mmCIF file of C-alpha atoms and ligand atoms in Angstrom:
data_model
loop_
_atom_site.group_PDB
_atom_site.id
_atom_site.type_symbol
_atom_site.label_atom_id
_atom_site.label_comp_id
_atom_site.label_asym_id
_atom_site.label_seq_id
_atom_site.Cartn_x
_atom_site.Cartn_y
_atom_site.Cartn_z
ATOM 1 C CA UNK A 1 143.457 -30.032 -105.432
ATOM 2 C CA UNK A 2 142.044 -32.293 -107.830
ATOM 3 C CA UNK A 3 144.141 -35.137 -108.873
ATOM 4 C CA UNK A 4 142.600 -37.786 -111.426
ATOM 5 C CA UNK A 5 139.193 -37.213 -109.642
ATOM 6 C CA UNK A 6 140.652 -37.819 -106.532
ATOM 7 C CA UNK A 7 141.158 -34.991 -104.116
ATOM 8 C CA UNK A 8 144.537 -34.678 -102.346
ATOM 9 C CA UNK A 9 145.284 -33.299 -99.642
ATOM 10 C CA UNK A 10 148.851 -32.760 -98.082
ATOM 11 C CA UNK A 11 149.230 -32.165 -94.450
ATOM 12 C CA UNK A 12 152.101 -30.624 -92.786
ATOM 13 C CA UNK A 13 152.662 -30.892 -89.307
ATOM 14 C CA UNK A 14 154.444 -27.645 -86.664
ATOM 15 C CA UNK A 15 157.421 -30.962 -84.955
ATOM 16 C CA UNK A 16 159.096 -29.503 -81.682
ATOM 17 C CA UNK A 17 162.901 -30.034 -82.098
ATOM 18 C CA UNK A 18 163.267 -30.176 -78.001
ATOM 19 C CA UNK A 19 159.775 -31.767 -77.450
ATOM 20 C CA UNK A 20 157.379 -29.472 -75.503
ATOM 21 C CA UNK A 21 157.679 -31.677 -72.528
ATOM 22 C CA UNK A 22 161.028 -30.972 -72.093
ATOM 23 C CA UNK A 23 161.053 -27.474 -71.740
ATOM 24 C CA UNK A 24 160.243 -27.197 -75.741
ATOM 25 C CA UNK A 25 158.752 -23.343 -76.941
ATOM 26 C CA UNK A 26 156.170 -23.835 -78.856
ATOM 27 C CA UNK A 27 158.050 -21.101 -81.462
ATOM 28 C CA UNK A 28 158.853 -20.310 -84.856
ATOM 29 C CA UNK A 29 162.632 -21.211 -83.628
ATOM 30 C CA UNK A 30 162.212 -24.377 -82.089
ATOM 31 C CA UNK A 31 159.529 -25.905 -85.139
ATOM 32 C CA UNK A 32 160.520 -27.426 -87.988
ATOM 33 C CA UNK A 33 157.391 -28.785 -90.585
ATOM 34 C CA UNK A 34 157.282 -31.870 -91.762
ATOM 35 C CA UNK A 35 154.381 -33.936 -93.642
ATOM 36 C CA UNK A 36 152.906 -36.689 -91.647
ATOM 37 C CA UNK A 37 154.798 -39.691 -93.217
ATOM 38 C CA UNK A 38 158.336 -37.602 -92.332
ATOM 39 C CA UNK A 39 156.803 -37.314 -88.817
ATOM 40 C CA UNK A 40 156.620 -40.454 -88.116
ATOM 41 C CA UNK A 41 160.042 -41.626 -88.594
ATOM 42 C CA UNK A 42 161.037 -38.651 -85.857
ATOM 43 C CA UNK A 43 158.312 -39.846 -83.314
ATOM 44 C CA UNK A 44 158.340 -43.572 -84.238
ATOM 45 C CA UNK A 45 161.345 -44.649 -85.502
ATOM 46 C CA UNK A 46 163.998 -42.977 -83.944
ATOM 47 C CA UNK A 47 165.177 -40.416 -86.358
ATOM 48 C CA UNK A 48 166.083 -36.845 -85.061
ATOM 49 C CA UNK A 49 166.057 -33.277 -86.097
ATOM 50 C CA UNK A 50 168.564 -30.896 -85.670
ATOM 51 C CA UNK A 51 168.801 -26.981 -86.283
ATOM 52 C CA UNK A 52 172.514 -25.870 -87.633
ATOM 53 C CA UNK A 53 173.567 -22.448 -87.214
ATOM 54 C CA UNK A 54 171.894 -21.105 -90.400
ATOM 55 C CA UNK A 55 168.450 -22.569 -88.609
ATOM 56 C CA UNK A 56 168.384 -25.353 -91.409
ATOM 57 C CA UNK A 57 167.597 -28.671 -90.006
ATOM 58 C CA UNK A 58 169.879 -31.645 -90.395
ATOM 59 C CA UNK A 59 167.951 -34.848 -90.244
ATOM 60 C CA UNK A 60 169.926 -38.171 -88.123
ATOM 61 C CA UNK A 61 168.701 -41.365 -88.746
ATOM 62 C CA UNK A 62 168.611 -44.180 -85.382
ATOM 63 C CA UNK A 63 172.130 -44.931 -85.752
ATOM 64 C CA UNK A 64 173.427 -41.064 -85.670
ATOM 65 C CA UNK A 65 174.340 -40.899 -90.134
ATOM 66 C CA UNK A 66 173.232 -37.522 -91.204
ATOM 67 C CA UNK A 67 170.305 -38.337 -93.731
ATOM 68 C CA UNK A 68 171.039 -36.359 -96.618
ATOM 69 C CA UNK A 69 168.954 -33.919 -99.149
ATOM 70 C CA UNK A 70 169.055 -36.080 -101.483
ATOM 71 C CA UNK A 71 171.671 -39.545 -101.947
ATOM 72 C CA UNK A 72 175.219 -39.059 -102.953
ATOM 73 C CA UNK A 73 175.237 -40.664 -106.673
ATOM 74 C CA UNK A 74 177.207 -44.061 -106.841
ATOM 75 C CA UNK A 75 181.090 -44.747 -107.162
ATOM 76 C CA UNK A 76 181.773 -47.227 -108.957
ATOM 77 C CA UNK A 77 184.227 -49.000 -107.580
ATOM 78 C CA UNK A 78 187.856 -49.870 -109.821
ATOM 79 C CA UNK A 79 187.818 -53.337 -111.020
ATOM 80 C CA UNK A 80 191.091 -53.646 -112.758
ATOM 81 C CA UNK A 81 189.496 -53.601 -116.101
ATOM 82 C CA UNK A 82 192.620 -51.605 -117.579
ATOM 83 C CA UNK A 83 195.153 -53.946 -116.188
ATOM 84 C CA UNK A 84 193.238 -57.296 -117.429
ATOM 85 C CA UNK A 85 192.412 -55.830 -120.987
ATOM 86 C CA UNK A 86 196.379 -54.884 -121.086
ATOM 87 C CA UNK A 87 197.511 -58.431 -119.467
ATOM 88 C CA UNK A 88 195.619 -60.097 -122.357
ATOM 89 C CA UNK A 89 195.987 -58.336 -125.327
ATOM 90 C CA UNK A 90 198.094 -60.951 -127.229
ATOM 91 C CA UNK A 91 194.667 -63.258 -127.093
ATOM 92 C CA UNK A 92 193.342 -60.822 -129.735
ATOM 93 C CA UNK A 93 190.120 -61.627 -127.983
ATOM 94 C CA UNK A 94 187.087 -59.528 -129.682
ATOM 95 C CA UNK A 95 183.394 -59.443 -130.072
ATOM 96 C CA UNK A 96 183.516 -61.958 -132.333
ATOM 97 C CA UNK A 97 185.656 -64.671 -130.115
ATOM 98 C CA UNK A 98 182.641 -66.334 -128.270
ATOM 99 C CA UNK A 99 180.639 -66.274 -131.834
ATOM 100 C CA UNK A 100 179.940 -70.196 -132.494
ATOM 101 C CA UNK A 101 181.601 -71.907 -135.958
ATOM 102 C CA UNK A 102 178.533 -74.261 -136.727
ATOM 103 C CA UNK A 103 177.057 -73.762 -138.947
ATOM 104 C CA UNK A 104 174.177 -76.421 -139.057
ATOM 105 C CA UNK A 105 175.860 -78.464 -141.688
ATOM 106 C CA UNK A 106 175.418 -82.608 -140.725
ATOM 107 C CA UNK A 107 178.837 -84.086 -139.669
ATOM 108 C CA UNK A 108 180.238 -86.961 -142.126
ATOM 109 C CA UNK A 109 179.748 -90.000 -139.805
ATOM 110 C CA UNK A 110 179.478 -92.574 -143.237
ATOM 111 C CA UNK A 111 182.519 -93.397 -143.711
HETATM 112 ZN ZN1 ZN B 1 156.603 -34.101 -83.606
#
């Protein structure tokens, strides 16, 4: 594949979920592909594969947290902003509050 004049290559790599030294088969069952960088993390830092009963793997990071597919999008947490906007509605405060009065004009210090 030619990619801005450079050629690309992707590699994928056969990863034994129970590691051939352990008994492992080296079969279609007991692979799972993964590019290099992905291979790493399993052989070097401490990530694991699993296979789930519909022979999908489910990917564990060190600490045992299922990595997922992709990341769960962000809650924003509730900060009260009802409750404050209600507590100070008698301020009439509005975009206009923090707008400065000068306007330039030189104060009268003659007199
Ligand atoms: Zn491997």
């Amino acid at each position: 594949m030619q990619v801005s004049g450079l050629r690309k290559r992707l590699f994928i790599e056969g990863h034994h979920i129970e590691h051939w030294a352990s008994g492992g088969e080296t079969s279609l069952d007991n692979l799972v592909g993964l590019c290099s960088h992905h291979h790493r993390f399993v052989h070097e830092y401490g990530y694991s594969i699993e296979i789930d009963a519909t022979m999908k793997p489910r990917f564990f990071e060190p600490r045992g947290r299922r990595v997922v597919e992709a990341p769960l999008p962000p809650v924003n947490a509730y900060r009260g902003w009802d409750i404050i906007t209600d507590a100070n509605l008698d301020l009439n405060i509005t975009s206009e509050t923090t707008v400065c009065g000068w306007t330039a004009d030189r104060s009268n210090t003659s007199g």
